[in-house]
PDB file of C-alpha atoms in Angstrom:
ATOM      1  CA  MET A   1     111.097 119.158  73.884  1.00 38.00           C
ATOM      2  CA  SER A   2     111.388 116.431  71.371  1.00 38.00           C
ATOM      3  CA  HIS A   3     110.476 113.513  73.548  1.00 50.00           C
ATOM      4  CA  LYS A   4     106.890 112.763  74.505  1.00 63.00           C
ATOM      5  CA  MET A   5     105.932 114.680  77.638  1.00 78.00           C
ATOM      6  CA  GLN A   6     105.682 112.366  80.652  1.00 86.00           C
ATOM      7  CA  PRO A   7     102.841 112.970  83.058  1.00 92.00           C
ATOM      8  CA  GLN A   8     104.006 114.547  86.268  1.00 96.00           C
ATOM      9  CA  ALA A   9     101.458 112.854  88.476  1.00 96.00           C
ATOM     10  CA  THR A  10     100.105 109.239  88.689  1.00 97.00           C
ATOM     11  CA  SER A  11      96.958 107.942  90.076  1.00 96.00           C
ATOM     12  CA  HIS A  12      98.717 104.781  91.615  1.00 97.00           C
ATOM     13  CA  ILE A  13     100.414 105.195  95.011  1.00 98.00           C
ATOM     14  CA  LEU A  14     102.392 102.700  97.000  1.00 98.00           C
ATOM     15  CA  MET A  15     102.380 102.872 100.813  1.00 98.00           C
ATOM     16  CA  ILE A  16     103.706 100.787 103.612  1.00 95.00           C
ATOM     17  CA  ARG A  17     101.548 100.056 106.596  1.00 94.00           C
ATOM     18  CA  PRO A  18     103.742 100.438 109.845  1.00 91.00           C
ATOM     19  CA  VAL A  19     103.960  97.768 112.422  1.00 87.00           C
ATOM     20  CA  ARG A  20     106.789  99.145 114.715  1.00 79.00           C
ATOM     21  CA  PHE A  21     106.700 102.802 113.871  1.00 78.00           C
ATOM     22  CA  ALA A  22     108.902 104.819 116.308  1.00 71.00           C
ATOM     23  CA  PHE A  23     111.140 107.839 116.742  1.00 54.00           C
ATOM     24  CA  ASN A  24     114.370 106.883 114.877  1.00 51.00           C
ATOM     25  CA  GLU A  25     117.551 107.703 116.958  1.00 61.00           C
ATOM     26  CA  GLU A  26     119.620 106.926 113.911  1.00 54.00           C
ATOM     27  CA  THR A  27     118.133 109.679 111.891  1.00 49.00           C
ATOM     28  CA  ALA A  28     117.518 112.419 114.426  1.00 47.00           C
ATOM     29  CA  GLU A  29     120.951 114.043 114.036  1.00 57.00           C
ATOM     30  CA  SER A  30     120.429 115.233 110.444  1.00 48.00           C
ATOM     31  CA  ASN A  31     116.711 115.527 110.748  1.00 48.00           C
ATOM     32  CA  ALA A  32     115.608 118.726 112.460  1.00 52.00           C
ATOM     33  CA  PHE A  33     111.951 117.981 111.833  1.00 45.00           C
ATOM     34  CA  GLN A  34     111.903 115.143 114.262  1.00 46.00           C
ATOM     35  CA  SER A  35     110.495 116.404 117.627  1.00 49.00           C
ATOM     36  CA  VAL A  36     111.909 114.896 120.770  1.00 57.00           C
ATOM     37  CA  GLU A  37     108.957 116.438 122.645  1.00 61.00           C
ATOM     38  CA  ILE A  38     106.331 114.725 120.620  1.00 51.00           C
ATOM     39  CA  ALA A  39     108.306 111.474 120.661  1.00 51.00           C
ATOM     40  CA  ALA A  40     108.388 111.630 124.519  1.00 52.00           C
ATOM     41  CA  LYS A  41     104.685 112.185 124.709  1.00 54.00           C
ATOM     42  CA  THR A  42     103.756 109.403 122.282  1.00 51.00           C
ATOM     43  CA  LYS A  43     106.543 106.852 122.944  1.00 54.00           C
ATOM     44  CA  GLU A  44     104.333 103.876 123.833  1.00 61.00           C
ATOM     45  CA  ALA A  45     101.313 104.858 121.626  1.00 76.00           C
ATOM     46  CA  ALA A  46     103.441 105.977 118.625  1.00 79.00           C
ATOM     47  CA  GLN A  47     102.730 102.915 116.693  1.00 82.00           C
ATOM     48  CA  GLN A  48      99.068 102.650 117.388  1.00 86.00           C
ATOM     49  CA  GLU A  49      98.469 106.363 116.697  1.00 89.00           C
ATOM     50  CA  ALA A  50     100.666 106.430 113.614  1.00 89.00           C
ATOM     51  CA  LEU A  51      98.740 103.463 112.256  1.00 92.00           C
ATOM     52  CA  GLU A  52      95.443 105.298 112.830  1.00 95.00           C
ATOM     53  CA  GLU A  53      96.779 108.353 110.923  1.00 96.00           C
ATOM     54  CA  PHE A  54      97.953 106.013 108.267  1.00 96.00           C
ATOM     55  CA  GLU A  55      94.704 104.256 107.800  1.00 97.00           C
ATOM     56  CA  HIS A  56      92.809 107.470 107.726  1.00 97.00           C
ATOM     57  CA  MET A  57      95.114 108.849 104.950  1.00 98.00           C
ATOM     58  CA  VAL A  58      94.761 105.551 102.881  1.00 98.00           C
ATOM     59  CA  SER A  59      90.978 105.813 103.159  1.00 98.00           C
ATOM     60  CA  GLN A  60      90.759 109.435 102.305  1.00 98.00           C
ATOM     61  CA  LEU A  61      93.029 108.924  99.225  1.00 98.00           C
ATOM     62  CA  THR A  62      90.881 105.960  98.026  1.00 98.00           C
ATOM     63  CA  ALA A  63      87.619 107.823  98.629  1.00 98.00           C
ATOM     64  CA  ALA A  64      89.078 110.580  96.515  1.00 98.00           C
ATOM     65  CA  GLY A  65      89.647 108.153  93.639  1.00 98.00           C
ATOM     66  CA  VAL A  66      93.341 107.424  93.996  1.00 98.00           C
ATOM     67  CA  GLU A  67      94.505 103.808  93.786  1.00 98.00           C
ATOM     68  CA  VAL A  68      96.553 102.935  96.836  1.00 98.00           C
ATOM     69  CA  THR A  69      98.532  99.749  96.994  1.00 98.00           C
ATOM     70  CA  VAL A  70      99.444  98.997 100.638  1.00 98.00           C
ATOM     71  CA  TYR A  71     102.156  96.620 101.546  1.00 97.00           C
ATOM     72  CA  GLU A  72     102.657  95.441 105.206  1.00 94.00           C
ATOM     73  CA  ASP A  73     105.818  96.145 106.975  1.00 93.00           C
ATOM     74  CA  THR A  74     107.404  93.220 108.712  1.00 88.00           C
ATOM     75  CA  PRO A  75     108.019  93.204 112.525  1.00 85.00           C
ATOM     76  CA  GLU A  76     111.629  92.062 111.863  1.00 86.00           C
ATOM     77  CA  PRO A  77     114.052  93.571 110.997  1.00 86.00           C
ATOM     78  CA  PHE A  78     113.200  96.625 113.060  1.00 84.00           C
ATOM     79  CA  THR A  79     112.460  99.586 110.682  1.00 83.00           C
ATOM     80  CA  PRO A  80     111.031 102.457 112.542  1.00 79.00           C
ATOM     81  CA  ASP A  81     110.644 104.560 109.391  1.00 85.00           C
ATOM     82  CA  SER A  82     109.403 102.028 106.952  1.00 90.00           C
ATOM     83  CA  ILE A  83     106.261 104.383 106.585  1.00 92.00           C
ATOM     84  CA  PHE A  84     108.340 106.552 104.311  1.00 94.00           C
ATOM     85  CA  PRO A  85     108.996 104.269 101.284  1.00 96.00           C
ATOM     86  CA  ASN A  86     109.811 107.214  98.937  1.00 96.00           C
ATOM     87  CA  ASN A  87     113.372 107.236 100.217  1.00 96.00           C
ATOM     88  CA  TRP A  88     114.496 103.836  99.093  1.00 97.00           C
ATOM     89  CA  ILE A  89     112.672 103.338  95.844  1.00 98.00           C
ATOM     90  CA  SER A  90     111.425 105.311  92.772  1.00 98.00           C
ATOM     91  CA  PHE A  91     109.447 104.041  89.717  1.00 98.00           C
ATOM     92  CA  HIS A  92     109.696 105.499  86.383  1.00 97.00           C
ATOM     93  CA  GLN A  93     107.676 105.582  83.161  1.00 96.00           C
ATOM     94  CA  SER A  94     110.653 104.116  81.289  1.00 96.00           C
ATOM     95  CA  GLY A  95     110.236 100.909  83.246  1.00 97.00           C
ATOM     96  CA  LYS A  96     113.196 101.634  85.404  1.00 98.00           C
ATOM     97  CA  VAL A  97     113.156 101.115  89.175  1.00 98.00           C
ATOM     98  CA  VAL A  98     115.825 102.874  91.189  1.00 98.00           C
ATOM     99  CA  LEU A  99     117.037 101.698  94.651  1.00 98.00           C
ATOM    100  CA  TYR A 100     118.870 104.294  96.750  1.00 98.00           C
ATOM    101  CA  PRO A 101     121.614 104.424  99.334  1.00 98.00           C
ATOM    102  CA  MET A 102     120.348 105.425 102.784  1.00 96.00           C
ATOM    103  CA  GLN A 103     122.216 107.054 105.566  1.00 94.00           C
ATOM    104  CA  ALA A 104     120.806 105.342 108.622  1.00 91.00           C
ATOM    105  CA  PRO A 105     121.816 101.695 108.790  1.00 92.00           C
ATOM    106  CA  ASN A 106     118.187 100.706 110.012  1.00 88.00           C
ATOM    107  CA  ARG A 107     116.688 102.393 107.101  1.00 92.00           C
ATOM    108  CA  ARG A 108     118.709 100.259 104.611  1.00 95.00           C
ATOM    109  CA  LEU A 109     116.679  97.293 105.856  1.00 92.00           C
ATOM    110  CA  GLU A 110     113.484  98.789 104.268  1.00 95.00           C
ATOM    111  CA  ARG A 111     114.568  97.910 100.675  1.00 96.00           C
ATOM    112  CA  ARG A 112     112.414  94.986  99.731  1.00 96.00           C
ATOM    113  CA  MET A 113     112.773  92.995  96.566  1.00 97.00           C
ATOM    114  CA  ASP A 114     109.355  91.175  97.250  1.00 97.00           C
ATOM    115  CA  ILE A 115     107.550  94.395  96.677  1.00 97.00           C
ATOM    116  CA  ILE A 116     109.194  94.826  93.288  1.00 98.00           C
ATOM    117  CA  GLU A 117     108.482  91.173  92.411  1.00 98.00           C
ATOM    118  CA  ASP A 118     104.906  91.656  93.326  1.00 98.00           C
ATOM    119  CA  LEU A 119     104.537  94.909  91.224  1.00 98.00           C
ATOM    120  CA  LYS A 120     106.129  93.016  88.272  1.00 98.00           C
ATOM    121  CA  LYS A 121     102.979  90.918  87.922  1.00 97.00           C
ATOM    122  CA  ARG A 122     101.108  93.997  86.621  1.00 97.00           C
ATOM    123  CA  TYR A 123     103.769  96.313  85.493  1.00 98.00           C
ATOM    124  CA  HIS A 124     106.723  96.152  83.108  1.00 97.00           C
ATOM    125  CA  VAL A 125     110.060  96.485  84.879  1.00 98.00           C
ATOM    126  CA  GLU A 126     112.806  96.905  82.434  1.00 97.00           C
ATOM    127  CA  GLU A 127     115.722  97.532  84.705  1.00 97.00           C
ATOM    128  CA  ILE A 128     116.534  97.779  88.339  1.00 98.00           C
ATOM    129  CA  ILE A 129     119.148 100.463  89.004  1.00 98.00           C
ATOM    130  CA  ASP A 130     120.726  99.717  92.390  1.00 98.00           C
ATOM    131  CA  LEU A 131     122.700 102.772  93.643  1.00 98.00           C
ATOM    132  CA  SER A 132     122.870 101.313  97.266  1.00 98.00           C
ATOM    133  CA  SER A 133     126.574 100.398  96.994  1.00 98.00           C
ATOM    134  CA  PHE A 134     127.396 104.114  97.534  1.00 98.00           C
ATOM    135  CA  GLU A 135     126.644 103.327 101.162  1.00 98.00           C
ATOM    136  CA  GLN A 136     130.028 101.577 101.469  1.00 98.00           C
ATOM    137  CA  GLU A 137     131.573 104.981 100.516  1.00 98.00           C
ATOM    138  CA  GLY A 138     129.424 106.891 103.077  1.00 97.00           C
ATOM    139  CA  LYS A 139     127.566 108.636 100.108  1.00 98.00           C
ATOM    140  CA  TYR A 140     123.720 108.853 100.137  1.00 97.00           C
ATOM    141  CA  LEU A 141     120.806 109.795  98.075  1.00 98.00           C
ATOM    142  CA  GLU A 142     117.443 109.201  99.625  1.00 97.00           C
ATOM    143  CA  GLY A 143     115.115 108.817  96.709  1.00 98.00           C
ATOM    144  CA  THR A 144     112.384 111.347  96.065  1.00 98.00           C
ATOM    145  CA  GLY A 145     113.170 112.684  99.609  1.00 96.00           C
ATOM    146  CA  SER A 146     116.569 113.760  98.409  1.00 97.00           C
ATOM    147  CA  MET A 147     115.377 114.739  94.924  1.00 98.00           C
ATOM    148  CA  VAL A 148     112.100 116.421  93.789  1.00 98.00           C
ATOM    149  CA  LEU A 149     111.536 115.232  90.218  1.00 98.00           C
ATOM    150  CA  ASP A 150     109.996 117.208  87.459  1.00 98.00           C
ATOM    151  CA  ARG A 151     109.152 114.087  85.555  1.00 97.00           C
ATOM    152  CA  ARG A 152     107.893 116.080  82.376  1.00 96.00           C
ATOM    153  CA  TYR A 153     111.077 117.822  81.801  1.00 97.00           C
ATOM    154  CA  LYS A 154     113.425 115.332  83.482  1.00 97.00           C
ATOM    155  CA  ILE A 155     114.869 117.637  86.011  1.00 98.00           C
ATOM    156  CA  ALA A 156     115.861 116.600  89.569  1.00 98.00           C
ATOM    157  CA  TYR A 157     115.942 119.337  92.075  1.00 98.00           C
ATOM    158  CA  ALA A 158     118.221 118.578  95.005  1.00 98.00           C
ATOM    159  CA  CYS A 159     119.495 120.449  98.098  1.00 97.00           C
ATOM    160  CA  LEU A 160     122.806 119.044  99.188  1.00 96.00           C
ATOM    161  CA  SER A 161     122.863 117.498 102.729  1.00 94.00           C
ATOM    162  CA  PRO A 162     124.466 114.711 104.620  1.00 92.00           C
ATOM    163  CA  ARG A 163     121.708 112.508 102.950  1.00 93.00           C
ATOM    164  CA  THR A 164     122.134 113.961  99.380  1.00 97.00           C
ATOM    165  CA  HIS A 165     125.604 113.504  97.951  1.00 97.00           C
ATOM    166  CA  GLN A 166     126.754 114.997  94.522  1.00 97.00           C
ATOM    167  CA  ASP A 167     128.386 111.774  93.381  1.00 98.00           C
ATOM    168  CA  VAL A 168     125.215 109.744  93.732  1.00 98.00           C
ATOM    169  CA  LEU A 169     123.270 112.565  92.100  1.00 98.00           C
ATOM    170  CA  GLU A 170     125.587 112.291  89.100  1.00 98.00           C
ATOM    171  CA  ALA A 171     125.144 108.522  89.072  1.00 98.00           C
ATOM    172  CA  PHE A 172     121.414 108.935  89.046  1.00 98.00           C
ATOM    173  CA  ALA A 173     121.510 111.471  86.167  1.00 98.00           C
ATOM    174  CA  HIS A 174     123.876 109.134  84.306  1.00 98.00           C
ATOM    175  CA  GLU A 175     121.394 106.287  84.594  1.00 97.00           C
ATOM    176  CA  THR A 176     118.210 108.032  84.022  1.00 97.00           C
ATOM    177  CA  GLY A 177     118.966 110.993  81.810  1.00 97.00           C
ATOM    178  CA  TYR A 178     117.763 113.523  84.350  1.00 98.00           C
ATOM    179  CA  LYS A 179     119.396 116.965  84.636  1.00 98.00           C
ATOM    180  CA  ILE A 180     120.425 117.899  88.173  1.00 98.00           C
ATOM    181  CA  VAL A 181     119.601 121.249  89.625  1.00 98.00           C
ATOM    182  CA  LYS A 182     121.464 121.341  92.851  1.00 98.00           C
ATOM    183  CA  PHE A 183     121.598 124.065  95.653  1.00 98.00           C
ATOM    184  CA  ASN A 184     122.024 124.525  99.381  1.00 97.00           C
ATOM    185  CA  SER A 185     118.981 124.958 101.664  1.00 97.00           C
ATOM    186  CA  VAL A 186     118.929 125.733 105.398  1.00 95.00           C
ATOM    187  CA  ASP A 187     116.265 125.877 107.995  1.00 91.00           C
ATOM    188  CA  ALA A 188     115.528 128.711 110.341  1.00 88.00           C
ATOM    189  CA  GLY A 189     118.296 127.604 112.585  1.00 90.00           C
ATOM    190  CA  GLY A 190     120.817 127.731 109.714  1.00 91.00           C
ATOM    191  CA  LYS A 191     121.072 123.894 109.614  1.00 89.00           C
ATOM    192  CA  PRO A 192     121.100 122.134 106.180  1.00 91.00           C
ATOM    193  CA  VAL A 193     117.719 120.826 105.278  1.00 92.00           C
ATOM    194  CA  TYR A 194     117.910 117.044 105.286  1.00 88.00           C
ATOM    195  CA  HIS A 195     115.577 116.431 102.310  1.00 93.00           C
ATOM    196  CA  THR A 196     114.621 118.458  99.330  1.00 97.00           C
ATOM    197  CA  ASN A 197     111.048 117.442  99.553  1.00 96.00           C
ATOM    198  CA  VAL A 198     110.397 119.478 102.675  1.00 95.00           C
ATOM    199  CA  VAL A 199     111.765 122.525 100.749  1.00 97.00           C
ATOM    200  CA  MET A 200     109.729 122.221  97.552  1.00 98.00           C
ATOM    201  CA  CYS A 201     106.981 120.403  95.729  1.00 98.00           C
ATOM    202  CA  VAL A 202     106.935 120.453  91.896  1.00 98.00           C
ATOM    203  CA  GLY A 203     103.562 120.076  90.123  1.00 97.00           C
ATOM    204  CA  ASP A 204     102.877 120.046  86.436  1.00 95.00           C
ATOM    205  CA  SER A 205     102.205 123.804  86.068  1.00 96.00           C
ATOM    206  CA  PHE A 206     103.057 125.011  89.532  1.00 98.00           C
ATOM    207  CA  ALA A 207     105.722 124.691  92.198  1.00 98.00           C
ATOM    208  CA  VAL A 208     105.510 125.315  95.897  1.00 98.00           C
ATOM    209  CA  VAL A 209     108.929 126.246  97.230  1.00 98.00           C
ATOM    210  CA  CYS A 210     110.654 127.883 100.113  1.00 98.00           C
ATOM    211  CA  LEU A 211     113.165 130.084  98.291  1.00 98.00           C
ATOM    212  CA  GLN A 212     113.920 131.794 101.510  1.00 97.00           C
ATOM    213  CA  SER A 213     115.718 128.648 102.640  1.00 97.00           C
ATOM    214  CA  ILE A 214     118.245 128.972  99.778  1.00 98.00           C
ATOM    215  CA  GLN A 215     120.697 131.607 101.156  1.00 97.00           C
ATOM    216  CA  ASP A 216     122.887 132.022  98.156  1.00 97.00           C
ATOM    217  CA  PRO A 217     121.184 134.589  95.899  1.00 98.00           C
ATOM    218  CA  ASP A 218     122.578 133.013  92.780  1.00 98.00           C
ATOM    219  CA  GLU A 219     121.238 129.601  93.636  1.00 98.00           C
ATOM    220  CA  ARG A 220     117.960 131.118  94.615  1.00 98.00           C
ATOM    221  CA  LEU A 221     117.664 132.805  91.396  1.00 98.00           C
ATOM    222  CA  MET A 222     118.730 129.693  89.453  1.00 98.00           C
ATOM    223  CA  VAL A 223     116.055 127.509  91.073  1.00 98.00           C
ATOM    224  CA  ARG A 224     113.386 130.110  90.388  1.00 98.00           C
ATOM    225  CA  GLU A 225     114.398 130.451  86.766  1.00 98.00           C
ATOM    226  CA  GLU A 226     114.557 126.800  86.167  1.00 98.00           C
ATOM    227  CA  LEU A 227     110.912 126.367  87.586  1.00 98.00           C
ATOM    228  CA  GLU A 228     109.741 129.357  85.547  1.00 98.00           C
ATOM    229  CA  LYS A 229     111.499 128.250  82.319  1.00 97.00           C
ATOM    230  CA  THR A 230     109.450 125.015  82.412  1.00 97.00           C
ATOM    231  CA  GLY A 231     106.244 127.006  82.652  1.00 96.00           C
ATOM    232  CA  LYS A 232     105.480 126.794  86.393  1.00 97.00           C
ATOM    233  CA  GLN A 233     103.826 129.375  88.616  1.00 98.00           C
ATOM    234  CA  VAL A 234     106.180 129.682  91.631  1.00 98.00           C
ATOM    235  CA  ILE A 235     104.195 129.770  94.774  1.00 98.00           C
ATOM    236  CA  GLU A 236     106.536 130.830  97.658  1.00 98.00           C
ATOM    237  CA  ILE A 237     106.305 129.577 101.271  1.00 98.00           C
ATOM    238  CA  THR A 238     108.155 130.965 104.361  1.00 97.00           C
ATOM    239  CA  LEU A 239     110.599 129.146 106.585  1.00 96.00           C
ATOM    240  CA  GLU A 240     108.044 128.885 109.227  1.00 96.00           C
ATOM    241  CA  GLN A 241     105.642 127.282 106.664  1.00 97.00           C
ATOM    242  CA  MET A 242     108.424 124.976 105.510  1.00 96.00           C
ATOM    243  CA  ASN A 243     108.829 123.916 109.148  1.00 93.00           C
ATOM    244  CA  SER A 244     105.160 122.969 109.227  1.00 95.00           C
ATOM    245  CA  PHE A 245     105.714 120.666 106.282  1.00 95.00           C
ATOM    246  CA  ALA A 246     104.128 123.031 103.767  1.00 97.00           C
ATOM    247  CA  GLY A 247     106.763 121.959 101.141  1.00 96.00           C
ATOM    248  CA  ASN A 248     106.091 118.366 101.722  1.00 97.00           C
ATOM    249  CA  MET A 249     103.246 117.894  99.305  1.00 97.00           C
ATOM    250  CA  LEU A 250     102.591 115.610  96.295  1.00 98.00           C
ATOM    251  CA  LEU A 251     100.519 116.148  93.236  1.00 98.00           C
ATOM    252  CA  VAL A 252      98.553 113.006  92.356  1.00 98.00           C
ATOM    253  CA  ASN A 253      95.712 112.222  89.931  1.00 97.00           C
ATOM    254  CA  ASN A 254      92.616 110.330  90.714  1.00 96.00           C
ATOM    255  CA  LYS A 255      91.167 107.774  88.374  1.00 94.00           C
ATOM    256  CA  ARG A 256      88.953 110.486  86.774  1.00 95.00           C
ATOM    257  CA  GLY A 257      91.972 112.440  85.857  1.00 93.00           C
ATOM    258  CA  GLU A 258      91.310 115.177  88.531  1.00 96.00           C
ATOM    259  CA  LYS A 259      94.365 116.593  90.235  1.00 98.00           C
ATOM    260  CA  LEU A 260      94.906 116.539  93.969  1.00 98.00           C
ATOM    261  CA  LEU A 261      97.542 118.107  95.971  1.00 98.00           C
ATOM    262  CA  VAL A 262      98.147 115.900  99.008  1.00 98.00           C
ATOM    263  CA  MET A 263      99.488 117.249 102.257  1.00 98.00           C
ATOM    264  CA  SER A 264      99.079 117.183 106.080  1.00 97.00           C
ATOM    265  CA  THR A 265      96.567 119.234 108.008  1.00 98.00           C
ATOM    266  CA  GLN A 266      99.599 121.034 109.748  1.00 97.00           C
ATOM    267  CA  ALA A 267     100.798 122.046 106.219  1.00 97.00           C
ATOM    268  CA  PHE A 268      97.350 123.061 104.986  1.00 98.00           C
ATOM    269  CA  GLU A 269      96.677 125.142 108.144  1.00 98.00           C
ATOM    270  CA  SER A 270     100.072 126.932 107.750  1.00 98.00           C
ATOM    271  CA  LEU A 271      99.064 128.187 104.297  1.00 98.00           C
ATOM    272  CA  SER A 272      97.564 131.629 103.840  1.00 98.00           C
ATOM    273  CA  ALA A 273      94.245 132.070 102.142  1.00 98.00           C
ATOM    274  CA  LYS A 274      96.045 133.579  99.111  1.00 98.00           C
ATOM    275  CA  GLN A 275      98.381 130.715  98.813  1.00 98.00           C
ATOM    276  CA  ARG A 276      95.426 128.235  98.991  1.00 98.00           C
ATOM    277  CA  ASP A 277      93.628 130.095  96.268  1.00 97.00           C
ATOM    278  CA  GLU A 278      96.770 130.032  94.062  1.00 97.00           C
ATOM    279  CA  ILE A 279      97.137 126.317  94.519  1.00 97.00           C
ATOM    280  CA  ASP A 280      93.396 125.838  93.995  1.00 96.00           C
ATOM    281  CA  ASP A 281      93.798 126.952  90.438  1.00 95.00           C
ATOM    282  CA  TYR A 282      95.793 123.785  89.769  1.00 96.00           C
ATOM    283  CA  ALA A 283      94.597 121.152  92.120  1.00 97.00           C
ATOM    284  CA  VAL A 284      92.124 120.196  94.964  1.00 97.00           C
ATOM    285  CA  LEU A 285      93.788 120.409  98.341  1.00 98.00           C
ATOM    286  CA  LEU A 286      93.540 117.239 100.182  1.00 98.00           C
ATOM    287  CA  HIS A 287      94.830 117.009 103.729  1.00 98.00           C
ATOM    288  CA  PHE A 288      94.829 114.799 106.891  1.00 97.00           C
ATOM    289  CA  ASP A 289      96.206 114.829 110.347  1.00 97.00           C
ATOM    290  CA  LEU A 290      99.636 113.386 110.468  1.00 96.00           C
ATOM    291  CA  SER A 291     100.917 114.975 113.686  1.00 91.00           C
ATOM    292  CA  VAL A 292     102.273 111.797 115.352  1.00 88.00           C
ATOM    293  CA  ILE A 293     104.010 110.692 112.182  1.00 90.00           C
ATOM    294  CA  GLU A 294     105.315 114.103 111.591  1.00 90.00           C
ATOM    295  CA  GLY A 295     106.647 114.578 115.121  1.00 84.00           C
ATOM    296  CA  ASN A 296     108.270 111.165 115.485  1.00 80.00           C
ATOM    297  CA  GLY A 297     109.306 110.571 111.913  1.00 77.00           C
ATOM    298  CA  GLY A 298     110.276 114.000 110.788  1.00 78.00           C
ATOM    299  CA  GLY A 299     108.412 113.308 107.546  1.00 85.00           C
ATOM    300  CA  SER A 300     104.993 114.147 106.229  1.00 93.00           C
ATOM    301  CA  ALA A 301     102.380 113.232 103.547  1.00 96.00           C
ATOM    302  CA  ARG A 302     104.827 113.348 100.624  1.00 97.00           C
ATOM    303  CA  CYS A 303     107.276 110.965 102.290  1.00 95.00           C
ATOM    304  CA  MET A 304     104.634 108.408 102.819  1.00 96.00           C
ATOM    305  CA  MET A 305     103.889 107.929  99.114  1.00 98.00           C
ATOM    306  CA  ALA A 306     106.009 106.289  96.517  1.00 98.00           C
ATOM    307  CA  GLU A 307     104.394 106.976  93.127  1.00 98.00           C
ATOM    308  CA  VAL A 308     104.071 104.053  90.753  1.00 98.00           C
ATOM    309  CA  HIS A 309     104.909 105.360  87.234  1.00 98.00           C
ATOM    310  CA  LEU A 310     105.756 101.993  85.756  1.00 97.00           C
ATOM    311  CA  PRO A 311     104.100 100.988  82.435  1.00 97.00           C
ATOM    312  CA  GLU A 312     101.357  98.575  82.847  1.00 96.00           C
ATOM    313  CA  LYS A 313     101.757  95.237  81.033  1.00 94.00           C
TER     314      LYS A 313
END
């Protein structure tokens, strides 16, 4: 590789504190990970319980030496999924900020320029690439939910779904210079998986991936080879583990340069001792209970963190 290797992980994470977290009816159709049962149980208490899980995660990350910048959600407009900022924005070492087209109308309201303006005080923002106009064509790409980025090699892994459209992927590639590795992925029920970041997590020298969810043998081989070609140990998870959010992890650094793999307790508990040992060679496993957020929101630890990779001023 001729260009300077970019770090895969950052020690600065952006998170959004929820104020009206709730089961989102607008996303439930394409997100099989949302649980109507859990939603019914927690309906009134969902916001309070989600807030407790959120605060615990922030304090654990901070205690582990990760810098967490928390922005408050606003009560209006109503954005029940604002706790998952990684879907509407991504930050890049080049100084580029990308805004994404979202499928659910109430999720489009999560995009907030005031957050970018605030980050500009400390970081260099060279360009804002706004892909949100694709919404008018009914084409979506939900950030680092739809794409799992290998930032070192500029590869974006993406499973196609109602929320991940080929045309927007191509626009992203054109604007950022990423190579797209696209494939199809289904859950145990044969339904397309809504976001790539529940299928896989790419670290710097390892990847956790549910190859079982990629039914086409050629695509499965292509994904494995692409990961191995960039020097990664492939740690496979099962469909059942994927369903417990074991693919929804994020590698972060702390300020001492130590590597942490962040996930939910449900994800951690679904891993076998052998898988934990394999991951342990690369990163410390850090997990917290996110069951209310997972059940209502259909997203887990990875979805709650937008990584700030912008260059400091």
